Structure formats: structure tokens, C-alpha cells
Amino acid sequence: MTIGMATTDFWNKKAVFSYVLAVLVFTIHLSTLDNYVPYVGADIKKPLIWFVKVFSRVAVPAFFILSGALFFRNYEPGSFVIKLKSRFKSLLVPYLAWNVIWMLFGWITTIFFSQYFVGRPPSDISLRGVFVSVFLHGDNLPFWFIGNLILFIILSPVVYGLLKNKYLGVVSILSVLAAVYVLNLHYAAFLKTWFVDAESIVYYMVGSYIGIHYFHWFANRSRSKAGIGFIVALVCIVSRCTFDFTANDLLGRTLSLTPFALGLFFAFDVIVTHCKQVPEFVNHSFWVFAVHLNLSAIITKLLFLALPKSIAIAWLNLVITVILTLSLIELLNRVVWRYSPRLYVMLSGSR
């Protein structure tokens, strides 16, 4: 296998993998079944809760690991400013743009349609509310991931200093894990107030360590890695089915989600092997991540109002909501690209 082919394979796999992760994040935020609880009971949510617990929760750790690996794959201390400028375009600009869009959406739903968005907290239409919405994603909750990622990138010189030595890097990751455990025990509420997820720095550091020391191995396709990755992912799935990792069980979550994310990534080599040219829509995972929450809430509410209130219809609503949301996001992506390329670049982060 040539280096060029390996690079193509990696970016194809990364595109497919990122799209699947974005859809898994979508499933975490699905509000469809909440509408039906008063009519058919809370048990209707159990299958979705199980799916999110076992499968969907791997998405965010996987995103952070992949982000860290990509940022540090060619990092040098002198390249920090260049990389910071690059991430300004790919992260900060779309972060602020989408935050403004969903802030305005929040104002509209709060003022005119609050009776239909009962699961959504009302927007704070004040100067403080504007600040929180624009700079701390107060009306765009899925973007806590982007906000945290921006913070971690700003701290990249510190991360690199901790990880540049192979052996001390492992010690640093374990030390940060221990520190995060203490932080989550004693300061979890304070951190959440400022939209900081301390646990995610562990996943980002794992990815950064890979990017610094093992990116070539991480990026190249291997049948043996795919097989081992599949087995590791399966073991992690079984463990997550067997054990209930509570809010305070950070160690259990980390030890299950980190290998799960890596195993799943390597298992995707099988998909790349049989998919030499990926569909165009998988390159639009960022749009799925940015749009799914509010668009799906509108679609699922309209279906709920129009259809009977039964268990079978509830699950039909969920399936239709997912399909329609993903289809309309792709349509929106293409319309914006066709009629306003500059806006598209801004919202997509030059992706």
C-alpha cells in the first residue's frame, strides 16, 4: 500500500466515521418519544435509552480523540499560531455563526411558539442572554463540544508539553484523569455552569498522544487492526450492556468509551475497503451536528400533532423524523452552497 492510497483511505474513513458519529449524537437528542409518554407511558423510552447508553455515548469521546489526533499529527511548537489561524476559520467562525442563528431561533420560539416547544428552556432575551448564547452556546447546546474543543486547542502548547515524551505522556494522561475525577466529584456543577466538560480533556489528550507519536499507525489501514478493533468494540458494547456507569463513575466510563471509540474507528477499515468512493453527503457531518436538534424538534412535533398517539406510531414518528431531518439537512447544505457560497464557507468552517 502506498502512502497516497493510505491517505485517501484515511480521509474517506474519517468522513464516514464522522457522519456516523454525528447521527449517533442526533439520537442522543431525539425528543420524539417524550411527546408520547403522557399517552402510552414512560416505558416507551427504554429501548432508546438503552441504545443511547450502549452505543450513542461513544460519539463525543470518539470526536475528541479524532480531533486531538488530527490537530497534533504534524504539530510543532512553531506551528501553533498557524494552526490556531486555521482553527479560527474551521471552528470559531462557524461556532459563533451557528450560535447567533440558534439564538434568534430561540427568541422566536420563546416569544411566539412556547406552547409547542415545552421541552426547550425559554431563551434569555437580555444582554447577559445574548452573551451566553453567542459566546457560550446557550441556545445551541450541542455546540458545547465545539466550545470545549476551542478551549483545548488554545491550551495545545500545554498539552504538547505534557505529551511530547512517550512515557511521561502516559503518566500525564493518567494524572489528568485522576485530576478530572476529583474535579467532577467536587466541582461538576460549577464546570457545567460554564459549559466545561472536564472529562473530555482526557479523550482529547488520548487523541493528541496518538497524533504526536503514532499517527502513521493510526491512519494506515490494516485488516488485522480492523479485526482487533471489531473485537474490542464488541467487548466494550457487552460491558456497557452489563454495567451501569453512573454520573460519578468517571473511571468506568473512560475505560469503556476510550477503547470503544478506538476499536470502532479501526473496525471502520472494513467499510473503506468496500467503499472506494464515499457518498458526498457523508462529508457534511458538521451540518448534521449543527442543525439536527432544532430541525428534528420541529419535524417530530408536526408529526406528533398530525398522527395518532400510540406506541407503533411513536416509533414510526421517530424513524421518519431521523430520515426527514437528515434529508432536509443535506438539501439545506446544497441550497446554501449553490446560492451563497460565502455563507456556506462560514457556516461549514471551510469544510
XYZ file of C-alpha atoms in Angstrom:
351
model
C 0.000 0.000 0.000
C 1.384 3.369 -0.995
C 1.349 6.365 1.291
C -1.006 8.160 -1.099
C -3.527 5.338 -1.031
C -3.303 5.154 2.739
C -4.020 8.883 2.981
C -7.052 8.593 0.699
C -8.354 5.636 2.674
C -7.918 7.500 5.926
C -9.801 10.607 4.836
C -12.608 8.510 3.353
C -12.885 6.555 6.596
C -12.735 9.753 8.629
C -15.633 11.204 6.609
C -17.813 8.107 7.012
C -16.878 7.710 10.671
C -17.618 11.367 11.460
C -21.016 11.172 9.773
C -21.977 8.080 11.764
C -20.846 9.799 14.967
C -22.948 12.863 14.097
C -26.001 10.621 13.623
C -25.294 8.969 16.987
C -25.204 12.433 18.591
C -28.538 13.067 16.860
C -30.036 10.013 18.587
C -28.972 11.384 21.984
C -31.069 14.497 21.364
C -34.161 12.882 19.817
C -37.237 14.257 21.590
C -39.821 12.202 19.675
C -40.765 9.726 22.383
C -41.099 12.388 25.086
C -44.219 13.595 23.289
C -45.896 10.197 23.684
C -45.066 9.479 27.347
C -48.330 11.006 28.684
C -50.304 8.782 26.297
C -48.508 5.410 26.402
C -46.234 5.592 29.477
C -42.534 6.114 30.133
C -41.613 2.510 29.205
C -41.738 3.510 25.555
C -38.417 5.324 26.047
C -36.499 2.335 27.432
C -35.213 0.949 24.087
C -33.938 4.379 23.022
C -32.390 4.996 26.450
C -30.615 1.632 26.152
C -29.358 2.422 22.643
C -28.035 5.818 23.709
C -26.356 4.351 26.797
C -24.680 1.489 24.944
C -23.899 2.988 21.536
C -24.519 6.718 21.186
C -22.384 7.829 24.141
C -19.238 6.773 22.288
C -19.724 9.563 19.746
C -18.385 12.517 21.742
C -15.262 10.719 23.090
C -14.569 9.495 19.545
C -14.899 13.040 18.190
C -12.440 14.363 20.781
C -9.936 11.554 20.169
C -10.097 12.086 16.411
C -9.816 15.874 16.806
C -6.745 15.573 19.021
C -5.055 13.113 16.651
C -5.675 15.331 13.613
C -4.521 18.521 15.318
C -1.241 17.036 16.559
C -0.401 14.795 13.578
C 2.057 17.392 12.271
C 2.319 19.700 15.271
C 5.496 21.530 16.214
C 5.834 24.334 18.772
C 6.482 26.792 15.958
C 3.319 25.774 14.113
C 0.906 26.707 16.904
C -0.004 30.150 15.527
C -0.547 28.754 12.018
C -2.790 26.002 13.358
C -4.627 28.481 15.555
C -5.426 30.609 12.482
C -6.633 27.516 10.651
C -8.927 26.516 13.513
C -10.202 30.102 13.691
C -11.757 29.501 10.270
C -12.830 25.899 10.819
C -14.128 26.167 14.399
C -14.521 29.669 15.842
C -16.260 31.296 12.854
C -18.941 28.580 12.434
C -19.253 28.314 16.227
C -20.228 31.986 16.503
C -22.347 31.954 13.331
C -24.476 28.970 14.361
C -24.781 30.321 17.889
C -26.277 33.538 16.507
C -28.652 31.616 14.223
C -29.969 29.429 17.030
C -30.153 32.363 19.429
C -32.552 34.065 17.007
C -34.449 30.805 16.626
C -34.679 30.588 20.428
C -36.091 34.100 20.629
C -38.760 33.287 18.031
C -39.815 30.040 19.713
C -39.848 31.678 23.146
C -41.958 34.655 22.065
C -44.358 33.029 19.591
C -44.317 29.224 19.911
C -43.509 28.401 23.545
C -46.595 26.155 23.816
C -45.118 23.804 21.190
C -41.518 23.750 22.495
C -42.335 22.604 26.014
C -39.111 20.616 26.372
C -36.944 23.577 25.459
C -35.992 26.096 28.163
C -37.040 29.642 27.205
C -34.342 31.859 25.778
C -32.932 34.622 27.948
C -33.659 37.749 25.902
C -31.303 40.107 27.702
C -27.760 41.414 27.296
C -26.500 38.613 29.531
C -28.556 36.141 27.497
C -27.047 37.403 24.246
C -23.530 36.990 25.645
C -24.235 33.450 26.878
C -25.937 32.499 23.614
C -23.261 33.864 21.276
C -20.086 33.074 23.193
C -21.187 30.154 25.412
C -23.693 28.445 23.058
C -26.565 28.966 25.498
C -29.202 28.400 22.774
C -27.115 25.877 20.863
C -26.406 23.189 23.435
C -24.786 20.571 21.123
C -22.026 23.093 20.446
C -20.627 22.629 23.949
C -18.356 20.185 22.123
C -17.051 22.917 19.806
C -16.628 25.330 22.700
C -14.601 22.809 24.678
C -12.551 21.889 21.613
C -11.662 25.548 21.043
C -10.510 25.760 24.668
C -8.383 22.611 24.323
C -6.787 23.934 21.133
C -5.863 27.184 22.864
C -4.189 25.019 25.509
C -2.364 22.949 22.877
C 1.155 24.137 23.835
C 0.469 22.855 27.350
C -0.955 19.591 26.023
C 2.068 19.129 23.749
C 4.453 19.811 26.614
C 2.766 17.112 28.692
C 2.684 14.534 25.903
C 5.804 15.033 23.781
C 7.694 12.345 25.731
C 6.162 8.910 25.085
C 6.469 7.646 28.632
C 5.788 10.857 30.513
C 2.848 11.377 28.172
C 1.131 8.256 29.509
C 1.789 9.428 33.063
C 0.353 12.836 32.166
C -2.853 11.332 30.767
C -3.353 9.183 33.868
C -2.608 12.172 36.110
C -5.120 14.351 34.267
C -7.680 11.535 34.519
C -7.176 11.486 38.296
C -7.459 15.283 38.472
C -10.618 15.263 36.366
C -12.115 12.640 38.662
C -11.592 14.974 41.628
C -12.945 17.950 39.671
C -16.093 16.071 38.668
C -16.688 14.966 42.243
C -16.362 18.402 43.784
C -16.860 20.996 41.051
C -19.140 19.342 38.473
C -21.968 21.870 38.909
C -19.577 24.834 38.654
C -17.970 23.446 35.490
C -21.336 22.769 33.867
C -22.377 26.342 34.658
C -19.535 27.467 32.391
C -20.268 24.739 29.819
C -16.977 22.956 30.502
C -16.831 19.166 30.384
C -13.625 18.309 32.235
C -13.811 14.636 31.260
C -13.399 15.454 27.578
C -9.829 16.686 28.057
C -8.871 13.065 28.788
C -10.228 11.908 25.428
C -8.605 14.856 23.663
C -5.256 14.044 25.277
C -5.524 10.392 24.227
C -6.067 11.529 20.635
C -3.273 14.114 20.926
C -0.863 11.460 22.195
C -1.719 9.288 19.195
C -1.288 12.240 16.839
C 2.151 13.088 18.258
C 3.616 9.578 18.452
C 1.543 7.115 16.410
C -0.404 8.934 13.719
C 1.072 6.904 10.836
C -0.027 3.692 12.559
C -3.393 5.270 13.424
C -4.064 6.406 9.850
C -2.951 3.375 7.830
C -5.490 0.692 7.020
C -4.863 -2.828 8.292
C -7.021 -5.946 8.167
C -5.639 -7.155 11.486
C -6.337 -3.775 13.136
C -9.889 -3.868 11.778
C -10.442 -7.337 13.240
C -8.977 -6.430 16.617
C -10.923 -3.168 16.585
C -14.164 -5.039 15.958
C -13.463 -7.404 18.876
C -12.532 -4.531 21.199
C -15.677 -2.601 20.240
C -17.802 -5.716 20.812
C -16.272 -6.272 24.269
C -16.961 -2.642 25.152
C -20.559 -2.961 23.958
C -21.042 -6.016 26.158
C -19.501 -4.221 29.131
C -21.799 -1.240 28.604
C -24.777 -3.577 28.426
C -23.665 -5.277 31.639
C -22.550 -2.369 33.812
C -24.350 0.866 34.528
C -21.757 3.633 34.654
C -23.278 6.277 36.900
C -22.631 10.010 36.722
C -19.772 9.737 39.232
C -18.217 6.618 37.687
C -15.814 8.573 35.503
C -13.183 5.842 35.548
C -15.660 3.233 34.321
C -16.910 5.487 31.545
C -13.398 6.404 30.421
C -12.137 2.820 30.459
C -15.118 1.684 28.386
C -15.528 4.598 25.980
C -11.857 5.173 25.068
C -11.185 1.641 23.733
C -14.724 1.568 22.297
C -14.011 4.717 20.257
C -10.634 3.454 19.033
C -11.927 -0.048 18.301
C -14.864 1.348 16.351
C -12.575 3.614 14.339
C -10.315 0.726 13.332
C -13.317 -1.510 12.590
C -14.412 1.080 10.006
C -11.464 -0.035 7.854
C -13.800 -2.755 6.603
C -16.177 -0.099 5.257
C -13.366 1.749 3.498
C -12.162 -1.486 1.931
C -15.530 -1.977 0.249
C -16.260 1.706 -0.397
C -13.611 3.257 -2.607
C -15.677 6.392 -3.227
C -17.769 7.635 -0.327
C -21.112 9.384 -0.954
C -20.924 13.175 -0.960
C -23.363 13.588 1.933
C -21.016 11.949 4.455
C -18.732 14.968 4.091
C -21.460 17.110 5.650
C -21.370 15.679 9.168
C -20.757 19.158 10.618
C -24.128 20.285 9.255
C -25.824 17.293 10.864
C -24.165 18.228 14.129
C -25.177 21.901 13.795
C -28.776 21.593 12.559
C -30.255 18.321 13.845
C -31.511 19.454 17.250
C -33.964 22.179 16.275
C -34.936 20.858 12.846
C -35.785 17.422 14.256
C -37.791 19.048 17.079
C -39.977 20.828 14.509
C -40.437 17.744 12.318
C -41.225 15.387 15.175
C -43.706 17.846 16.737
C -45.583 18.280 13.457
C -45.772 14.502 13.019
C -46.933 14.120 16.610
C -49.751 16.636 16.092
C -50.829 15.017 12.816
C -50.682 11.301 13.713
C -52.463 9.078 16.260
C -50.973 8.768 19.767
C -49.899 5.131 20.038
C -46.703 3.139 20.599
C -46.461 1.980 16.981
C -46.964 5.492 15.656
C -44.410 6.871 18.125
C -41.671 4.643 16.721
C -42.809 5.378 13.173
C -42.552 9.086 14.026
C -39.008 8.553 15.303
C -37.875 6.757 12.143
C -39.493 9.327 9.843
C -38.019 12.164 11.923
C -34.495 10.793 11.540
C -34.847 10.223 7.795
C -36.531 13.558 7.094
C -34.098 15.517 9.274
C -31.008 14.049 7.623
C -32.540 14.521 4.155
C -33.528 18.138 4.777
C -30.107 18.914 6.267
C -28.490 17.620 3.090
C -30.925 19.653 0.977
C -30.211 22.779 3.049
C -26.488 22.157 2.659
C -26.759 22.046 -1.119
C -29.085 25.051 -1.362
C -26.779 27.242 0.727
C -23.751 26.066 -1.256
C -25.478 26.846 -4.556
C -26.927 30.260 -3.727
C -24.478 31.643 -1.157
C -21.025 30.024 -1.266
C -19.579 32.588 1.143
C -22.252 31.885 3.730
C -21.694 28.173 3.172
C -17.956 28.505 3.854
C -18.648 30.492 7.005
C -21.205 28.003 8.345
C -19.149 24.967 7.347
C -15.830 26.212 8.637
C -14.271 25.940 5.141
C -15.016 22.192 5.133
